[in-house]
PDB file of C-alpha atoms in Angstrom:
ATOM      1  CA  MET A   1     129.463 111.494 133.487  1.00 52.00           C
ATOM      2  CA  LYS A   2     132.965 111.565 134.828  1.00 52.00           C
ATOM      3  CA  ARG A   3     134.799 115.086 135.630  1.00 60.00           C
ATOM      4  CA  PRO A   4     138.360 115.943 134.533  1.00 63.00           C
ATOM      5  CA  ALA A   5     140.670 115.525 137.808  1.00 66.00           C
ATOM      6  CA  ASP A   6     141.318 119.418 137.355  1.00 73.00           C
ATOM      7  CA  PHE A   7     137.424 120.383 137.219  1.00 83.00           C
ATOM      8  CA  ASP A   8     136.558 123.163 140.222  1.00 93.00           C
ATOM      9  CA  PRO A   9     132.608 124.074 140.117  1.00 94.00           C
ATOM     10  CA  ASN A  10     133.438 127.245 140.931  1.00 97.00           C
ATOM     11  CA  CYS A  11     135.607 128.580 137.645  1.00 97.00           C
ATOM     12  CA  VAL A  12     135.000 128.343 134.201  1.00 97.00           C
ATOM     13  CA  ARG A  13     138.668 128.382 132.059  1.00 97.00           C
ATOM     14  CA  LYS A  14     138.848 128.614 128.470  1.00 97.00           C
ATOM     15  CA  THR A  15     142.044 128.961 126.402  1.00 97.00           C
ATOM     16  CA  VAL A  16     142.102 130.495 122.481  1.00 97.00           C
ATOM     17  CA  THR A  17     144.864 130.978 120.782  1.00 97.00           C
ATOM     18  CA  VAL A  18     144.828 134.326 118.869  1.00 96.00           C
ATOM     19  CA  ARG A  19     146.997 134.710 115.452  1.00 96.00           C
ATOM     20  CA  ALA A  20     148.361 138.081 116.665  1.00 97.00           C
ATOM     21  CA  PRO A  21     150.931 139.034 118.702  1.00 97.00           C
ATOM     22  CA  VAL A  22     150.244 140.465 122.769  1.00 97.00           C
ATOM     23  CA  ALA A  23     150.591 143.909 122.084  1.00 96.00           C
ATOM     24  CA  THR A  24     147.588 143.989 119.513  1.00 97.00           C
ATOM     25  CA  ALA A  25     145.643 141.009 121.318  1.00 98.00           C
ATOM     26  CA  TRP A  26     145.502 143.039 124.228  1.00 98.00           C
ATOM     27  CA  ARG A  27     145.001 146.417 122.358  1.00 97.00           C
ATOM     28  CA  VAL A  28     141.746 144.834 120.407  1.00 98.00           C
ATOM     29  CA  PHE A  29     140.729 142.989 123.661  1.00 98.00           C
ATOM     30  CA  THR A  30     140.659 145.767 125.983  1.00 98.00           C
ATOM     31  CA  GLY A  31     140.119 148.261 123.103  1.00 97.00           C
ATOM     32  CA  SER A  32     137.747 147.107 121.285  1.00 97.00           C
ATOM     33  CA  ILE A  33     135.636 145.366 123.292  1.00 98.00           C
ATOM     34  CA  GLY A  34     132.185 146.663 121.654  1.00 97.00           C
ATOM     35  CA  ARG A  35     133.579 145.657 118.379  1.00 97.00           C
ATOM     36  CA  TRP A  36     134.030 142.005 118.831  1.00 97.00           C
ATOM     37  CA  TRP A  37     131.707 141.259 122.211  1.00 97.00           C
ATOM     38  CA  PRO A  38     128.229 140.047 120.873  1.00 96.00           C
ATOM     39  CA  LEU A  39     125.960 143.196 121.998  1.00 97.00           C
ATOM     40  CA  GLY A  40     122.617 142.067 120.164  1.00 95.00           C
ATOM     41  CA  THR A  41     122.315 139.140 122.338  1.00 94.00           C
ATOM     42  CA  HIS A  42     125.072 139.655 125.270  1.00 96.00           C
ATOM     43  CA  LYS A  43     123.813 142.588 127.111  1.00 96.00           C
ATOM     44  CA  ILE A  44     121.841 143.445 130.111  1.00 96.00           C
ATOM     45  CA  GLY A  45     120.622 146.979 129.895  1.00 95.00           C
ATOM     46  CA  LYS A  46     117.336 148.623 129.147  1.00 95.00           C
ATOM     47  CA  ALA A  47     118.919 150.076 125.988  1.00 96.00           C
ATOM     48  CA  PRO A  48     119.921 148.338 122.803  1.00 97.00           C
ATOM     49  CA  ALA A  49     123.675 148.058 123.233  1.00 97.00           C
ATOM     50  CA  VAL A  50     125.982 150.136 121.081  1.00 98.00           C
ATOM     51  CA  ASP A  51     129.323 149.914 122.865  1.00 98.00           C
ATOM     52  CA  ALA A  52     130.928 147.910 125.397  1.00 98.00           C
ATOM     53  CA  VAL A  53     134.299 149.742 127.598  1.00 98.00           C
ATOM     54  CA  ILE A  54     136.871 149.106 129.292  1.00 98.00           C
ATOM     55  CA  GLU A  55     138.258 151.362 131.538  1.00 98.00           C
ATOM     56  CA  PRO A  56     142.198 150.928 131.155  1.00 98.00           C
ATOM     57  CA  TYR A  57     142.656 151.864 135.077  1.00 98.00           C
ATOM     58  CA  VAL A  58     142.932 149.854 138.272  1.00 98.00           C
ATOM     59  CA  GLY A  59     139.057 151.113 139.589  1.00 98.00           C
ATOM     60  CA  GLY A  60     138.509 151.544 136.073  1.00 98.00           C
ATOM     61  CA  ARG A  61     134.691 150.451 134.810  1.00 98.00           C
ATOM     62  CA  TRP A  62     133.763 147.301 133.256  1.00 97.00           C
ATOM     63  CA  TYR A  63     130.559 148.566 131.217  1.00 98.00           C
ATOM     64  CA  GLU A  64     127.761 148.324 127.817  1.00 98.00           C
ATOM     65  CA  ARG A  65     126.416 151.942 126.662  1.00 98.00           C
ATOM     66  CA  GLY A  66     123.174 151.885 125.222  1.00 97.00           C
ATOM     67  CA  ASP A  67     121.606 153.645 122.209  1.00 97.00           C
ATOM     68  CA  ASP A  68     120.020 156.370 124.321  1.00 98.00           C
ATOM     69  CA  GLY A  69     123.517 157.185 126.203  1.00 97.00           C
ATOM     70  CA  SER A  70     122.371 155.100 129.309  1.00 97.00           C
ATOM     71  CA  THR A  71     125.122 153.065 131.154  1.00 97.00           C
ATOM     72  CA  CYS A  72     125.092 150.057 132.613  1.00 97.00           C
ATOM     73  CA  ASP A  73     127.950 148.622 134.645  1.00 97.00           C
ATOM     74  CA  TRP A  74     129.000 144.704 134.002  1.00 98.00           C
ATOM     75  CA  GLY A  75     131.819 145.138 136.720  1.00 98.00           C
ATOM     76  CA  GLY A  76     135.668 146.843 137.274  1.00 98.00           C
ATOM     77  CA  VAL A  77     138.879 147.010 136.518  1.00 98.00           C
ATOM     78  CA  LEU A  78     140.601 145.180 139.635  1.00 98.00           C
ATOM     79  CA  VAL A  79     144.612 144.687 137.507  1.00 98.00           C
ATOM     80  CA  TRP A  80     145.518 146.322 134.738  1.00 98.00           C
ATOM     81  CA  GLU A  81     148.916 144.972 133.747  1.00 98.00           C
ATOM     82  CA  PRO A  82     149.716 145.670 129.831  1.00 98.00           C
ATOM     83  CA  PRO A  83     149.794 143.710 127.927  1.00 97.00           C
ATOM     84  CA  VAL A  84     150.002 140.343 129.840  1.00 97.00           C
ATOM     85  CA  ARG A  85     147.180 140.246 132.229  1.00 98.00           C
ATOM     86  CA  LEU A  86     143.898 141.799 133.071  1.00 98.00           C
ATOM     87  CA  VAL A  87     141.355 140.875 135.832  1.00 98.00           C
ATOM     88  CA  LEU A  88     137.624 142.093 136.210  1.00 98.00           C
ATOM     89  CA  SER A  89     134.929 141.858 138.803  1.00 98.00           C
ATOM     90  CA  TRP A  90     132.253 140.369 136.641  1.00 98.00           C
ATOM     91  CA  GLN A  91     128.970 141.821 138.855  1.00 98.00           C
ATOM     92  CA  VAL A  92     126.541 140.596 136.778  1.00 98.00           C
ATOM     93  CA  ASN A  93     124.267 138.082 138.521  1.00 98.00           C
ATOM     94  CA  ALA A  94     121.749 135.102 137.775  1.00 97.00           C
ATOM     95  CA  ASP A  95     119.067 137.275 136.277  1.00 97.00           C
ATOM     96  CA  TRP A  96     121.414 139.040 134.522  1.00 97.00           C
ATOM     97  CA  GLN A  97     121.349 142.270 135.992  1.00 97.00           C
ATOM     98  CA  HIS A  98     124.036 144.467 137.853  1.00 97.00           C
ATOM     99  CA  ASP A  99     124.819 143.692 141.222  1.00 98.00           C
ATOM    100  CA  PRO A 100     127.440 145.473 142.935  1.00 96.00           C
ATOM    101  CA  SER A 101     127.605 142.715 146.092  1.00 97.00           C
ATOM    102  CA  LEU A 102     128.760 139.826 143.844  1.00 97.00           C
ATOM    103  CA  ASN A 103     132.124 139.722 142.633  1.00 91.00           C
ATOM    104  CA  THR A 104     133.130 137.411 140.443  1.00 98.00           C
ATOM    105  CA  GLU A 105     135.988 137.299 138.464  1.00 98.00           C
ATOM    106  CA  VAL A 106     137.571 137.320 135.140  1.00 98.00           C
ATOM    107  CA  GLU A 107     141.294 136.933 134.827  1.00 98.00           C
ATOM    108  CA  VAL A 108     142.457 137.295 131.249  1.00 98.00           C
ATOM    109  CA  ARG A 109     146.343 136.509 130.671  1.00 98.00           C
ATOM    110  CA  PHE A 110     147.977 137.080 127.249  1.00 98.00           C
ATOM    111  CA  VAL A 111     150.985 134.317 126.901  1.00 98.00           C
ATOM    112  CA  PRO A 112     152.981 134.639 123.347  1.00 97.00           C
ATOM    113  CA  GLU A 113     153.318 132.209 121.638  1.00 96.00           C
ATOM    114  CA  GLY A 114     155.869 133.285 119.024  1.00 89.00           C
ATOM    115  CA  ALA A 115     156.225 136.468 117.373  1.00 88.00           C
ATOM    116  CA  ASP A 116     153.205 136.565 115.906  1.00 93.00           C
ATOM    117  CA  ALA A 117     150.641 134.682 118.271  1.00 97.00           C
ATOM    118  CA  THR A 118     149.204 135.243 121.367  1.00 98.00           C
ATOM    119  CA  CYS A 119     147.615 132.312 124.049  1.00 98.00           C
ATOM    120  CA  LEU A 120     144.643 133.501 125.267  1.00 98.00           C
ATOM    121  CA  GLU A 121     143.769 131.878 129.023  1.00 98.00           C
ATOM    122  CA  LEU A 122     140.109 133.166 130.645  1.00 98.00           C
ATOM    123  CA  GLU A 123     138.981 132.212 134.071  1.00 98.00           C
ATOM    124  CA  HIS A 124     136.248 133.027 135.002  1.00 98.00           C
ATOM    125  CA  ARG A 125     135.940 132.223 139.197  1.00 98.00           C
ATOM    126  CA  LEU A 126     134.745 132.506 142.304  1.00 98.00           C
ATOM    127  CA  LEU A 127     131.500 131.101 141.218  1.00 98.00           C
ATOM    128  CA  ALA A 128     130.440 130.308 144.646  1.00 98.00           C
ATOM    129  CA  GLY A 129     128.674 133.712 145.095  1.00 97.00           C
ATOM    130  CA  TYR A 130     126.183 133.061 142.706  1.00 98.00           C
ATOM    131  CA  GLY A 131     124.727 130.793 145.831  1.00 97.00           C
ATOM    132  CA  ALA A 132     122.306 127.654 144.813  1.00 98.00           C
ATOM    133  CA  ARG A 133     122.691 128.913 141.368  1.00 98.00           C
ATOM    134  CA  ARG A 134     126.175 128.652 140.983  1.00 98.00           C
ATOM    135  CA  ASP A 135     125.831 125.414 138.744  1.00 97.00           C
ATOM    136  CA  GLU A 136     123.725 126.721 136.375  1.00 97.00           C
ATOM    137  CA  MET A 137     125.682 130.225 135.791  1.00 98.00           C
ATOM    138  CA  ARG A 138     128.730 127.942 135.648  1.00 97.00           C
ATOM    139  CA  GLY A 139     126.810 125.821 132.810  1.00 97.00           C
ATOM    140  CA  ILE A 140     126.197 128.968 131.168  1.00 97.00           C
ATOM    141  CA  PHE A 141     129.530 130.304 130.897  1.00 97.00           C
ATOM    142  CA  ASP A 142     130.973 127.166 130.043  1.00 96.00           C
ATOM    143  CA  SER A 143     128.498 126.457 126.716  1.00 95.00           C
ATOM    144  CA  ASP A 144     128.971 127.269 123.852  1.00 93.00           C
ATOM    145  CA  ARG A 145     126.958 130.938 124.197  1.00 94.00           C
ATOM    146  CA  GLY A 146     129.341 131.585 126.786  1.00 97.00           C
ATOM    147  CA  TRP A 147     133.034 132.771 126.991  1.00 97.00           C
ATOM    148  CA  MET A 148     133.722 130.269 124.039  1.00 96.00           C
ATOM    149  CA  LEU A 149     131.793 132.324 121.696  1.00 96.00           C
ATOM    150  CA  LEU A 150     132.443 135.398 123.182  1.00 97.00           C
ATOM    151  CA  LEU A 151     136.440 134.930 123.085  1.00 97.00           C
ATOM    152  CA  GLN A 152     135.675 133.064 119.337  1.00 97.00           C
ATOM    153  CA  SER A 153     134.692 136.635 118.126  1.00 97.00           C
ATOM    154  CA  PHE A 154     137.444 138.140 119.788  1.00 97.00           C
ATOM    155  CA  VAL A 155     140.041 135.699 117.599  1.00 97.00           C
ATOM    156  CA  VAL A 156     138.504 136.608 114.794  1.00 97.00           C
ATOM    157  CA  LEU A 157     138.768 140.653 115.237  1.00 97.00           C
ATOM    158  CA  ALA A 158     142.379 140.491 116.525  1.00 97.00           C
ATOM    159  CA  ALA A 159     143.517 138.106 113.598  1.00 95.00           C
ATOM    160  CA  LYS A 160     141.538 141.079 111.352  1.00 95.00           C
ATOM    161  CA  GLU A 161     143.357 143.836 112.781  1.00 93.00           C
ATOM    162  CA  ASN A 162     146.619 141.795 112.572  1.00 89.00           C
ATOM    163  CA  ASP A 163     146.327 141.364 108.752  1.00 88.00           C
ATOM    164  CA  GLN A 164     145.941 145.511 108.609  1.00 83.00           C
TER     165      GLN A 164
END
C-alpha cells in the first residue's frame, strides 16, 4: 500500500470541524474533557474512571480520577495558550500504564472558521519514543477507536454546548 508523501511514522494527525466558536471549543476541550472522553473504555487506572482533568496552566497535570478518589496521570501541560493552542505530554506506554520517562506530545490547535465554527487540528508526535512498538501504537492512535473516536465525541458535545 502506497503511503502519502507527507506520511510520518512518528506522528498521527487528525482534523475535525466543530460547530462552535473557538472560545467554546477550547472551553469544552480543556474544561469538560471528562464529559466527552469515553472513560468507560479509554482509561488506564485500576478504578473505574469518573472524570478526566487537564489542569489549566503550564506544568499542570493531565489525569483521570477513579470512583474511589484515586488519580492516574496521563501526562502534563507543556503549552497553555487559550483559546488557540494546547500541548500535552502523553506519558502512557504501550502497556497502557503511566510512564513518566515516555514523553510523546499531543498538540491541539483551535483555528477559527468564521464566527461559528472551529477547525481543531490534533497532532500526536514523537512516537519514536515507543521504540520497537512504535508502529503498533501509531496504528492504535490512527485507528477508528483512536483519536478520531475521541474527537468525534468532543465535536458532539461542543456543538451541543454551543446550541445552549
